[in-house]
Tab-separated table of C-alpha atoms in Angstrom:
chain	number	residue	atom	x	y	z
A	1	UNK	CA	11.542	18.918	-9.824
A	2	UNK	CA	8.214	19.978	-11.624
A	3	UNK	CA	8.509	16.534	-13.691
A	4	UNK	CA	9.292	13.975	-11.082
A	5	UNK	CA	6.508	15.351	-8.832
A	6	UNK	CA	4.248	14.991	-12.541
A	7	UNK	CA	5.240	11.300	-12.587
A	8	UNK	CA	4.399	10.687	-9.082
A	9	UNK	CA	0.972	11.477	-9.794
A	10	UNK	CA	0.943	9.503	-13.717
A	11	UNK	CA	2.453	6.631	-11.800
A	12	UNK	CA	1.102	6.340	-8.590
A	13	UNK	CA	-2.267	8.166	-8.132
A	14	UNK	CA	-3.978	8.040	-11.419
A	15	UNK	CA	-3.766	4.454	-12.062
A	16	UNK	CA	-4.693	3.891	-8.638
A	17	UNK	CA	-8.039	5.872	-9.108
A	18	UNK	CA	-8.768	4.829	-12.449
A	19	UNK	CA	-8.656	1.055	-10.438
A	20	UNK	CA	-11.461	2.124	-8.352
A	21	UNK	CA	-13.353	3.198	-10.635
A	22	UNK	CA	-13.322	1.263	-13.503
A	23	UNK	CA	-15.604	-2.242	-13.290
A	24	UNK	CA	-13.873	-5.602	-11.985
A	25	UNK	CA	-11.833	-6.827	-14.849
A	26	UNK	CA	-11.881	-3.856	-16.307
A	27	UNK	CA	-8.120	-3.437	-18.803
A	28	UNK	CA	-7.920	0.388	-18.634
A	29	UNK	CA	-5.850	0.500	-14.758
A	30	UNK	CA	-2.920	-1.547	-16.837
A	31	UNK	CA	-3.413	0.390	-20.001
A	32	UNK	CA	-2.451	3.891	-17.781
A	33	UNK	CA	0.078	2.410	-15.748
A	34	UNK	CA	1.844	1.114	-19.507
A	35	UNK	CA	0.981	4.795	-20.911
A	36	UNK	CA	2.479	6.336	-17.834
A	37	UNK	CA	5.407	4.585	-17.821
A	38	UNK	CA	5.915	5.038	-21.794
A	39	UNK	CA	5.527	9.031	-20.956
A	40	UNK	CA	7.884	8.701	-18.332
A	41	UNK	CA	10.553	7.681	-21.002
A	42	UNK	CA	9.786	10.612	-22.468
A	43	UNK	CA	10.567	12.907	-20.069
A	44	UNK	CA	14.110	11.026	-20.320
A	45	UNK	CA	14.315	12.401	-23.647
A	46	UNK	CA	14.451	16.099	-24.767
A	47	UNK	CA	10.998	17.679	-26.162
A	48	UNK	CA	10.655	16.538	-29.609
A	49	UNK	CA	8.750	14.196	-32.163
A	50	UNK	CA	10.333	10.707	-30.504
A	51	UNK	CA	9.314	12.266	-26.440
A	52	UNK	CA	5.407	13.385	-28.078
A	53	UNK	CA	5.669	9.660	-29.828
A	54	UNK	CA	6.235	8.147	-26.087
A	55	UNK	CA	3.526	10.602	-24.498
A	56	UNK	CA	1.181	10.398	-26.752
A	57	UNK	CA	-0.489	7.278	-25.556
A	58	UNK	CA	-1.340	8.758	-21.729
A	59	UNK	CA	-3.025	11.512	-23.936
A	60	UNK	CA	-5.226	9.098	-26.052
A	61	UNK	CA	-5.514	6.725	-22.956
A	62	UNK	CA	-7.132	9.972	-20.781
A	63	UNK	CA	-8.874	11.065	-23.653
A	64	UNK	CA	-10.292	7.570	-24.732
A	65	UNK	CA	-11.046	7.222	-20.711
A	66	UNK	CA	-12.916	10.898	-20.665
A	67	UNK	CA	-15.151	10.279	-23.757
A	68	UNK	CA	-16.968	7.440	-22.511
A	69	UNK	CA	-17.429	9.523	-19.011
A	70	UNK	CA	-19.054	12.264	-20.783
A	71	UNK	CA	-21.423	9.712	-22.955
A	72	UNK	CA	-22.324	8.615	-19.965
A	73	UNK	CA	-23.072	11.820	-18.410
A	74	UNK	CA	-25.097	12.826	-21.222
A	75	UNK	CA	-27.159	9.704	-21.206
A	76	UNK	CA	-27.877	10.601	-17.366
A	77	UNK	CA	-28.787	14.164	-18.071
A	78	UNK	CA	-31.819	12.696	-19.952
A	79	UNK	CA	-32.996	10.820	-16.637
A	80	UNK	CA	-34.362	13.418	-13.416
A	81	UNK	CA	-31.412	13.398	-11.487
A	82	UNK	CA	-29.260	11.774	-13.789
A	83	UNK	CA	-26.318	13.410	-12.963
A	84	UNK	CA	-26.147	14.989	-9.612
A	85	UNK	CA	-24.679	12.021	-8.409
A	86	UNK	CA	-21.716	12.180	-11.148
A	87	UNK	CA	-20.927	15.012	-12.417
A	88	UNK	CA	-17.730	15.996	-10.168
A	89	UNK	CA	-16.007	12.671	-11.594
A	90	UNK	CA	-17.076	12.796	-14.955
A	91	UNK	CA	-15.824	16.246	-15.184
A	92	UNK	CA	-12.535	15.242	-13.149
A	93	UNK	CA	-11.910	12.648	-16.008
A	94	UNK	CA	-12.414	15.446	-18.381
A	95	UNK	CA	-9.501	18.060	-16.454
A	96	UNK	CA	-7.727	14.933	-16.821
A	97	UNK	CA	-7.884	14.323	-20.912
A	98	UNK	CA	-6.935	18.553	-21.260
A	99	UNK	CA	-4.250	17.609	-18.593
A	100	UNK	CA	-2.625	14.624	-20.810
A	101	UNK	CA	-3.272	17.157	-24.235
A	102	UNK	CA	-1.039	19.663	-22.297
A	103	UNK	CA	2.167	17.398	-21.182
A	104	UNK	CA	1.848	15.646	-25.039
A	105	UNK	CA	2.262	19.714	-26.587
A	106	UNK	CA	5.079	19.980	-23.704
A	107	UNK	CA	6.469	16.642	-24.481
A	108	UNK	CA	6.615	17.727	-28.209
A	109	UNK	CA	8.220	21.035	-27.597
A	110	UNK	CA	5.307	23.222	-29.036
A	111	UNK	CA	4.417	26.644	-27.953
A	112	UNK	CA	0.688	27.234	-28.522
A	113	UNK	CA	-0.445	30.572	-28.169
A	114	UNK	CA	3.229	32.138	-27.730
A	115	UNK	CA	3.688	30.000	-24.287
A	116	UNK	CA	6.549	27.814	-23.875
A	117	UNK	CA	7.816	26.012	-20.751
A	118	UNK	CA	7.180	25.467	-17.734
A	119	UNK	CA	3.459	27.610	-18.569
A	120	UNK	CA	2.760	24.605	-20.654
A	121	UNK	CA	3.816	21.516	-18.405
A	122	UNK	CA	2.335	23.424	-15.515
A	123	UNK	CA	-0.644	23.307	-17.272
A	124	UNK	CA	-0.643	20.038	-17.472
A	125	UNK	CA	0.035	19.190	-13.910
A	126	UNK	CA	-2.632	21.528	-12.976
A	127	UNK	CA	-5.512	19.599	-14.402
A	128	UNK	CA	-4.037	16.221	-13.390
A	129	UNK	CA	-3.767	17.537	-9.616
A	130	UNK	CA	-6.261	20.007	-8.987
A	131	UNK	CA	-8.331	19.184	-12.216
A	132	UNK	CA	-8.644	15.229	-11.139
A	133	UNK	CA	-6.981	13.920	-7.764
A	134	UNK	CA	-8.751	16.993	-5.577
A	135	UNK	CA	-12.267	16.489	-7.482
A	136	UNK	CA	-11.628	12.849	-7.130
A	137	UNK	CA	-10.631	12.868	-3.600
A	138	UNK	CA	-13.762	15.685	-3.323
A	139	UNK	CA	-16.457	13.369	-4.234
A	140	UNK	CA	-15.373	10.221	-2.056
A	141	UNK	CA	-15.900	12.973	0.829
A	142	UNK	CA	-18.833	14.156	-0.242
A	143	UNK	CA	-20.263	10.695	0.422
A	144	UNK	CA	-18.911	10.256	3.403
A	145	UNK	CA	-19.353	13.874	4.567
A	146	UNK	CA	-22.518	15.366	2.896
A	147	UNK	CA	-23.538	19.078	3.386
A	148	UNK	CA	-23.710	22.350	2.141
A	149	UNK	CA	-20.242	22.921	2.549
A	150	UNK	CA	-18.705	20.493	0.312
A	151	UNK	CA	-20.926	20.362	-2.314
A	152	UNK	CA	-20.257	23.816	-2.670
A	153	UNK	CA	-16.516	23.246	-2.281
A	154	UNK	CA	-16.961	20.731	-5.690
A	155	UNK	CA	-18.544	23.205	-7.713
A	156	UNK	CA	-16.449	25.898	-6.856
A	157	UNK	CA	-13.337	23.459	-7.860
A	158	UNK	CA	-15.232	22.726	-10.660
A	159	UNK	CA	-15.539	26.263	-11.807
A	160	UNK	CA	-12.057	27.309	-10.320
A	161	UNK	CA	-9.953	24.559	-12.515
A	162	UNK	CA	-10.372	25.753	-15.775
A	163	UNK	CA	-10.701	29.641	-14.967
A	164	UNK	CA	-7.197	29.226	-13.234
A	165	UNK	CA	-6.254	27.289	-16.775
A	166	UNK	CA	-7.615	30.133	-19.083
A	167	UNK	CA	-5.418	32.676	-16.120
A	168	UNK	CA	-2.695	31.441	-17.465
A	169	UNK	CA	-2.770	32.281	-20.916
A	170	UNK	CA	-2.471	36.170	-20.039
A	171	UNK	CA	-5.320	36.645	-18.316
A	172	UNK	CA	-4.317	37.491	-14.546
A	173	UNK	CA	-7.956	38.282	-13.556
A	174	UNK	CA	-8.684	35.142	-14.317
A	175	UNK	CA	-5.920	33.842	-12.889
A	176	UNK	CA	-6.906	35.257	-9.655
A	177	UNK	CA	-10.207	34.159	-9.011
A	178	UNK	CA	-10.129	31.017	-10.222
A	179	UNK	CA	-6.479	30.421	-7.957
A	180	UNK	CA	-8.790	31.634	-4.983
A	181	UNK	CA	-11.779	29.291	-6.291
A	182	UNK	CA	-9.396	26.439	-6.488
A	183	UNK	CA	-7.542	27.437	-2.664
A	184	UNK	CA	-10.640	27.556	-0.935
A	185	UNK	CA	-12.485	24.263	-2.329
A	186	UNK	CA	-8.777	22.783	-1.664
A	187	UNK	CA	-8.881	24.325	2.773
A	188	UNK	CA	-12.364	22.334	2.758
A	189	UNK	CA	-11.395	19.169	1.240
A	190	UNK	CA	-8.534	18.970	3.161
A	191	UNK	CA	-10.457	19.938	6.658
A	192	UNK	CA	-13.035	17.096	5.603
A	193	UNK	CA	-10.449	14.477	5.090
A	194	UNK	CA	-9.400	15.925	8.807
A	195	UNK	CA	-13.160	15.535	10.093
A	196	UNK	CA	-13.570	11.921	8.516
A	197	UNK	CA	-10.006	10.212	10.068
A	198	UNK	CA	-11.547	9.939	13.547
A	199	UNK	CA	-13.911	7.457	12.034
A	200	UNK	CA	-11.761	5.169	10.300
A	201	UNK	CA	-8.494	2.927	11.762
A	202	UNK	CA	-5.356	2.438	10.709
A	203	UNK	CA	-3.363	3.466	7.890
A	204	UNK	CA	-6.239	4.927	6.247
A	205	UNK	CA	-6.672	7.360	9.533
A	206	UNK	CA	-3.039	8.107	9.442
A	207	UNK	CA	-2.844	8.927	5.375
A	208	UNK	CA	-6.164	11.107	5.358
A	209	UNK	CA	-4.632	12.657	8.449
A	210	UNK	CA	-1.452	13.474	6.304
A	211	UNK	CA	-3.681	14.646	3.099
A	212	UNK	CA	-5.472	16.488	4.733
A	213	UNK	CA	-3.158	18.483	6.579
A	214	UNK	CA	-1.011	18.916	3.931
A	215	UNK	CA	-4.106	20.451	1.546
A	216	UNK	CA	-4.497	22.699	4.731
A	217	UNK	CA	-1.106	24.162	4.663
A	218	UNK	CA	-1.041	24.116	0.652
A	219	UNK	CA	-3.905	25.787	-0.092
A	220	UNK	CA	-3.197	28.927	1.829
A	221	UNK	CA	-0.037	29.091	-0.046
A	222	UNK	CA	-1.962	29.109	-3.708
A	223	UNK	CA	-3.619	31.993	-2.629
A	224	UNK	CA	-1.284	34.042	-1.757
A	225	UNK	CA	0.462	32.858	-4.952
A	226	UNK	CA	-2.213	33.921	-7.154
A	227	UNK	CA	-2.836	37.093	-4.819
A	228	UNK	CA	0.514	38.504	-5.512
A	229	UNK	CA	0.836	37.302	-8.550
A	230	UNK	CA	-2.276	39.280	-9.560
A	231	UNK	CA	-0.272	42.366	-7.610
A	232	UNK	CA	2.184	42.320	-9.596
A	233	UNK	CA	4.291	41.686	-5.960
A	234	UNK	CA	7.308	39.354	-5.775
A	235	UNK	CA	6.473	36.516	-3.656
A	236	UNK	CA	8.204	33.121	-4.975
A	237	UNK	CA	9.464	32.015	-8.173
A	238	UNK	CA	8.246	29.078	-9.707
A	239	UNK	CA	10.820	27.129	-8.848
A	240	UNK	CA	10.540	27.617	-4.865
A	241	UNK	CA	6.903	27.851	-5.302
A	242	UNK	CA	6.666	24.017	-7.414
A	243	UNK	CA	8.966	22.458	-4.725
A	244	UNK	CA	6.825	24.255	-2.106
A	245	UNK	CA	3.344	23.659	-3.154
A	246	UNK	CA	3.672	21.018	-5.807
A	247	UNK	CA	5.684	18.986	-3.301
A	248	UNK	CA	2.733	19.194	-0.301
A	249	UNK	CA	0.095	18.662	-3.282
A	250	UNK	CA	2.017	15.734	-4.636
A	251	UNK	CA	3.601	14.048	-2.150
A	252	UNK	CA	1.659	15.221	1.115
A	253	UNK	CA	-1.514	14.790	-0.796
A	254	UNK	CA	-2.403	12.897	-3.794
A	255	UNK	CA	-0.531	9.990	-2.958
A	256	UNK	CA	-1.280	9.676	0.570
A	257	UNK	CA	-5.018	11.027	-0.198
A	258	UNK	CA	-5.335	8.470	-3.035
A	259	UNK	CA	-3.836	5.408	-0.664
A	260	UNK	CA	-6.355	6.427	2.084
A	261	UNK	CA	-9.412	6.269	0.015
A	262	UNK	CA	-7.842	3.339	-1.868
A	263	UNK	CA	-7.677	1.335	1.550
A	264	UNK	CA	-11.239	2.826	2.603
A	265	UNK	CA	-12.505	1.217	-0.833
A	266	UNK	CA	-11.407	-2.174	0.302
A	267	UNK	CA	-14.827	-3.208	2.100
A	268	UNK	CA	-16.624	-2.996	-1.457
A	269	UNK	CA	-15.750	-6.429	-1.199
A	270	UNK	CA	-18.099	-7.150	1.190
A	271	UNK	CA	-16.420	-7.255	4.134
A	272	UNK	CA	-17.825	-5.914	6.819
A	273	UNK	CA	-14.929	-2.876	8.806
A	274	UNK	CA	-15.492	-1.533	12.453
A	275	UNK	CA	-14.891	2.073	12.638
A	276	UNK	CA	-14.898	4.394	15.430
A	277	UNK	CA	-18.292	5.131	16.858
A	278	UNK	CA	-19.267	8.289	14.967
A	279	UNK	CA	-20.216	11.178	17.817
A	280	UNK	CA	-23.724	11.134	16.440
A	281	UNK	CA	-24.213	8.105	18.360
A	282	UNK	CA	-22.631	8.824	21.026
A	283	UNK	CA	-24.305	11.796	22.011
A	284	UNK	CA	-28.036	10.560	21.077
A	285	UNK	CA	-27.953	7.660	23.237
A	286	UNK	CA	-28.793	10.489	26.455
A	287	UNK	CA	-26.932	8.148	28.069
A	288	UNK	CA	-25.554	9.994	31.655
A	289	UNK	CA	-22.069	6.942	31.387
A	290	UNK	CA	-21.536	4.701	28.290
A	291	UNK	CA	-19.869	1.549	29.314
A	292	UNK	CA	-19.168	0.098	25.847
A	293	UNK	CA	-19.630	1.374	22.471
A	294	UNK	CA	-18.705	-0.244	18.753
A	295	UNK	CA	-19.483	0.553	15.648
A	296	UNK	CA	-19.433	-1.144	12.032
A	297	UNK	CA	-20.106	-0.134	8.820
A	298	UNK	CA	-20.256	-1.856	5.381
A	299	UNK	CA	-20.699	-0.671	1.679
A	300	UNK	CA	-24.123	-0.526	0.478
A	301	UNK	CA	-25.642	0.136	-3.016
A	302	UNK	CA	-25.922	4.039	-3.885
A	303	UNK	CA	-29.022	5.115	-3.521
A	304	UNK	CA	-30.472	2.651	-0.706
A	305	UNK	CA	-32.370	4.914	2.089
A	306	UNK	CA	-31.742	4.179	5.762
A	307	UNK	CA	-35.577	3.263	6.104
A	308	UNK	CA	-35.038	0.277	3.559
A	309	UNK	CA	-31.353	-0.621	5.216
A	310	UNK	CA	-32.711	-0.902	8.434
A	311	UNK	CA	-35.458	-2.891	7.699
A	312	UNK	CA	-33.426	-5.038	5.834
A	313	UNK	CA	-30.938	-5.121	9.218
A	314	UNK	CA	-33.904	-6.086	11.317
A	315	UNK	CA	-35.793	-8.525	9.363
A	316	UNK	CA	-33.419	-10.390	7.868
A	317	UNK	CA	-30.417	-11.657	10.093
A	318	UNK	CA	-28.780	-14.834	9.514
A	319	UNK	CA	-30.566	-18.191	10.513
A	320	UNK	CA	-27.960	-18.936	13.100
A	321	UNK	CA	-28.317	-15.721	14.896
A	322	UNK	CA	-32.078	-15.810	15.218
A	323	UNK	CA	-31.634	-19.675	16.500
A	324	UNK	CA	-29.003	-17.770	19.139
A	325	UNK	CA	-31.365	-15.384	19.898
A	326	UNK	CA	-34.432	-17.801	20.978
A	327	UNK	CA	-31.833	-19.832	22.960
A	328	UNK	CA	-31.186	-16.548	25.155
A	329	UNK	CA	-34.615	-15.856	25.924
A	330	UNK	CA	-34.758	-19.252	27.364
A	331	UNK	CA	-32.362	-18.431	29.820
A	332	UNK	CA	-32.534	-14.955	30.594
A	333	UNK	CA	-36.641	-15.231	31.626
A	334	UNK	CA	-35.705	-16.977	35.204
A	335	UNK	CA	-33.091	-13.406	35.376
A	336	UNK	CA	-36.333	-11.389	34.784
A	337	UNK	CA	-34.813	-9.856	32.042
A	338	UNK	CA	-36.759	-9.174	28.703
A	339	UNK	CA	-37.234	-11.526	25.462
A	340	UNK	CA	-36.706	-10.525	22.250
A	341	UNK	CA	-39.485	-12.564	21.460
A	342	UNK	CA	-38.487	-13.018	17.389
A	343	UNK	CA	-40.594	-12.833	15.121
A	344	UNK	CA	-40.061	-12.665	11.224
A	345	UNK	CA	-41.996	-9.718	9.416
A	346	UNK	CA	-42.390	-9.119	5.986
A	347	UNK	CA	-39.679	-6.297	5.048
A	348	UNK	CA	-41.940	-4.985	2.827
A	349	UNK	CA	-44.788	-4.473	5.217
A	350	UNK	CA	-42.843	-3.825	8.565
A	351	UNK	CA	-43.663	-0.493	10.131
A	352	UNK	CA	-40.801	1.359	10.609
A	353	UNK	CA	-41.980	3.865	13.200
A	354	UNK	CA	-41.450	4.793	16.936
A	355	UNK	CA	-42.494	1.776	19.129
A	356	UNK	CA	-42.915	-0.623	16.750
A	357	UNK	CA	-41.679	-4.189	17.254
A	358	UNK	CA	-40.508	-7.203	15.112
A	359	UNK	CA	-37.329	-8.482	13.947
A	360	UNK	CA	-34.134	-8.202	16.347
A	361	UNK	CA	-34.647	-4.742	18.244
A	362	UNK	CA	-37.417	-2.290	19.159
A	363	UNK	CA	-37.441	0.648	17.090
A	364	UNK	CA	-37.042	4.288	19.591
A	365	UNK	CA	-37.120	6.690	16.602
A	366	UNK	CA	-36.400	7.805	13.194
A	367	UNK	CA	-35.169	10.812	11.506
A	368	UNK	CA	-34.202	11.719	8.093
A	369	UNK	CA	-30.768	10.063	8.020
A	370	UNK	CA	-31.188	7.556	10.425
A	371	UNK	CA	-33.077	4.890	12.919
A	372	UNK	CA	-32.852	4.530	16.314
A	373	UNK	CA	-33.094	1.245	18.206
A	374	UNK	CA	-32.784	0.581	21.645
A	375	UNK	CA	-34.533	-1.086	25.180
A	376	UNK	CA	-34.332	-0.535	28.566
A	377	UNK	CA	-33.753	-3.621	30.946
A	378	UNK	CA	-32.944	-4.213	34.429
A	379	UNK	CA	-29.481	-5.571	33.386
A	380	UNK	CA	-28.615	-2.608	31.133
A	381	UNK	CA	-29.925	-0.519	28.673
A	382	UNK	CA	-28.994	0.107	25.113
A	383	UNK	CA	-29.177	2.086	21.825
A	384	UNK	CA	-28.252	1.085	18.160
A	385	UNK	CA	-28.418	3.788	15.574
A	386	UNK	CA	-27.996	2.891	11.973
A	387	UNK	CA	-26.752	5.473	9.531
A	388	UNK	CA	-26.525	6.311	6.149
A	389	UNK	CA	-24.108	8.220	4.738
A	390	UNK	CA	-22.821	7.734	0.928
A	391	UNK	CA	-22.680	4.706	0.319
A	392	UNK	CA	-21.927	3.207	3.935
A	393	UNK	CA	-24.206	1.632	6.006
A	394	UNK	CA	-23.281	2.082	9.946
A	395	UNK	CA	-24.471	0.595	12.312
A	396	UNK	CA	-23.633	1.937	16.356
A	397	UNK	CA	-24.024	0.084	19.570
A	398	UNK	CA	-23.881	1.932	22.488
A	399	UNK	CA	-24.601	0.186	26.153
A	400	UNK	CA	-25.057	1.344	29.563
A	401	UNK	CA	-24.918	-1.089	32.121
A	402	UNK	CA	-26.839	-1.286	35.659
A	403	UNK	CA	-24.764	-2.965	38.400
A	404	UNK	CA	-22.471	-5.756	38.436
A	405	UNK	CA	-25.441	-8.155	36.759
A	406	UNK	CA	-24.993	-5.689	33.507
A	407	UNK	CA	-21.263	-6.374	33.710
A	408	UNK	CA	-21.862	-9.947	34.290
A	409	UNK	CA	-24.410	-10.555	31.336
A	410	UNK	CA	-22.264	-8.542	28.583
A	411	UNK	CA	-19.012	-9.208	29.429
A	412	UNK	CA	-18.941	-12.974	28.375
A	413	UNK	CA	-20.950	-12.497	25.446
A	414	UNK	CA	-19.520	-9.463	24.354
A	415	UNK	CA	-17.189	-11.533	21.243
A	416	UNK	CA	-20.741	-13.441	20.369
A	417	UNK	CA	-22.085	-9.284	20.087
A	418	UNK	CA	-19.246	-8.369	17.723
A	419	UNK	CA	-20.135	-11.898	15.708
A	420	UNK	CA	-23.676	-11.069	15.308
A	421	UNK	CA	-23.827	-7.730	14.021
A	422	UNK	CA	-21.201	-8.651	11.583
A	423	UNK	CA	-22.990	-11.413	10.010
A	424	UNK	CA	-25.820	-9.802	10.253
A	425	UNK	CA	-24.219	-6.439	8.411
A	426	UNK	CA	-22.669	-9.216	5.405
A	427	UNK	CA	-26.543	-10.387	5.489
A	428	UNK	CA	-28.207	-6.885	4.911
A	429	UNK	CA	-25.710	-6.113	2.593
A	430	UNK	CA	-26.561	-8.963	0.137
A	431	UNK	CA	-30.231	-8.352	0.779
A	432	UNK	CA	-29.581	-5.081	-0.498
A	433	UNK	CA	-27.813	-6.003	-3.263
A	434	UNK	CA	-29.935	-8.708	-4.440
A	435	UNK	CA	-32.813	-6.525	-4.514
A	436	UNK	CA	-31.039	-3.616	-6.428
A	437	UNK	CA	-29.663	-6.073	-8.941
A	438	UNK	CA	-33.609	-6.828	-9.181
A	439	UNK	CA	-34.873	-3.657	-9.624
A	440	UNK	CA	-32.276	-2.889	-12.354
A	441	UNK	CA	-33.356	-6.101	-13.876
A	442	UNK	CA	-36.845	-5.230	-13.995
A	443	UNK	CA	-36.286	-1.635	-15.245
């Protein structure tokens, strides 16, 4: 049971994340899939020099894969701020090189320190769960669902990993804490994935609905494994407790946590994804009715501030949209209705404060994490709040309409709405690009 569960995750989920994360083009995704299924053979095999022979690849692959991490965490410790931003992977790619030295000992049938099976396999699948998956899974939250709480989820997973690791060499103390350091990180991640599904569609709803449900009832169930364990009172034996636990970790989580953020990664492509209208929005807009509310989002590069996104988002839509957008102020003015009025600023010297006006909407406000746009007409009044959070730029729409000449005016051009913010999201996100490509170029 232990080792099919173990292949799930060498099969399925760490390819899959090494995919993400390596560049485009990038050989090392087929390199682990051919290492995992060459250590896959040897778990047909019984432990010995031929199954280490087949496993020993994964190990050099992970190990190989883990080096150049930590170079390149070291190289960013020399820079302010180098590594904030990094660490959590870099050191899940780490768990994951001790994890791939532990099944090629297992796979060889040694016994290091006077521990033979299933300490030493279990050791193994404990850094390539906990030790990578959760961190990895951890960090794509953490972008999407900054705070105090998660970050100190990550470093508590980060400490809790290897303490539970050094627990189970004979050290039950150890054992303890870190198995409650490890639980606890594991309740949040898995209430965050919960927190995040409302604001995505789809399968990748459904499978971080699964994940994290799964981490919720899993978690509580390591604790009171290494609780009782530490005890020294009979709870579940390993057995019950791998088919338990490992099987929500493995099969309620990883993969379907893995999938979800897999499927979330998609729009790095540029595409531009509507999402459900975060409750942010909702609620800031005053408004006392909201007759129609949408929301997209699209990825932007780390490190862009929602000041220079949404300047980018209101000085630079396409040509098409701002030719669109003169056209309607031609024929709303006999309707009494307000013009846009477009005009082009610089991006550079646009004021980006309450009141000011240029580009496609009035700005209302702006706070730390985000900018408020908006106007109030006779026809209807709205409110479009663009927000920041990882690296996702969204942008909310939310409208109140006045009467049956709101309905009237929206209604029809309601599919022409959805067009325009999309191109003008694809727009702002090469903007963006282009001038981070720049700025690298020029450093």
């Amino acid at each position: 049971m232990i080792e099919a569960l173990f292949l799930v995750i060498v099969l399925v989920a760490v390819p899959v994340w090494f995919a993400l994360e390596e560049r485009p083009g990038s050989m090392v995704p087929s390199l682990a899939l051919a290492a995992g299924l060459a250590l896959a053979a040897a778990f047909a095999l019984p432990a010995g020099l031929t199954a280490g022979v087949l496993a020993a690849p994964w190990a050099v692959t992970t190990a190989i894969t883990a080096i150049d991490r930590l170079r390149g965490l070291a190289a960013g410790a020399r820079r302010p701020g180098g590594v904030a931003d990094r660490i959590v992977v870099d050191a899940a790619f780490a768990f994951l090189a001790v994890g791939g030295g532990a099944v090629l000992v297992s796979r060889l049938g040694l016994q290091p320190f006077g521990f033979g099976e299933p300490i030493v396999l279990l050791t193994g699948v404990h850094f390539h769960v906990a030790g990578f998956v959760l961190p990895m899974t951890g960090d794509r939250l953490r972008r999407e669902w900054p705070g105090r709480i998660i970050s100190t989820a990550l470093a508590a997973l980060l400490i809790g990993i290897p303490t539970t690791a050094i627990g189970f060499l004979g050290a039950a103390g150890l054992n303890f804490v870190g198995g409650l350091l490890v639980a606890g990180a594991g309740f949040v991640v898995g209430y965050g994935h919960l927190a995040i599904a409302r604001a995505h569609e789809g399968s990748a709803r459904t499978l971080l609905r699964v994940a994290g449900l799964s981490l919720l009832l899993s978690m509580p169930l390591a604790a009171a494994w290494a609780t009782t364990s530490f005890l020294a009172i009979p709870f579940l034996s390993i057995a019950v407790m791998a088919a338990a636990h490992g099987g929500l970790n493995v099969l309620g989580f990883a993969v379907p946590g893995t999938l979800a953020w897999r499927s979330i990664d998609r729009v790095d492509d540029g595409r531009v994804e509507r999402v459900a209208v975060p409750k942010r929005a909702l609620v800031l807009s005053q408004f006392d009715r909201i007759d129609h509310s949408d929301a997209y989002r699209v990825r932007v590069p780390a490190g862009i501030d929602v000041a220079t996104a949404a300047r980018a988002f209101l000085t630079a839509p396409p040509h098409w949209v701002v030719a669109l957008v003169r056209l309607r102020d031609r024929m709303v003015t006999p309707l009494r209705l307000k013009a846009v009025g477009w005009r082009a600023p610089d991006p550079s010297k646009f004021s980006l404060v309450a009141g000011a006006r240029g580009g496609l909407f009035p700005v209302i406000g702006v706070e730390p994490d985000s900018v408020i746009l908006g106007e109030d007409d006779r026809h209807l009044d709205f409110r479009i709040r663009l927000d920041i959070a990882g690296e996702f730029l969204t942008v909310s729409t939310v409208v109140r309409f006045h009467g049956w000449l709101g309905k009237l005016y929206f209604r029809p051009i309601q599919p022409i709405h959805d067009l325009i913010f999309r191109a003008t999201l694809e727009q702002t996100r090469r903007r963006l690009f282009d001038a981070a490509v720049t700025r690298r170029r020029a450093a």
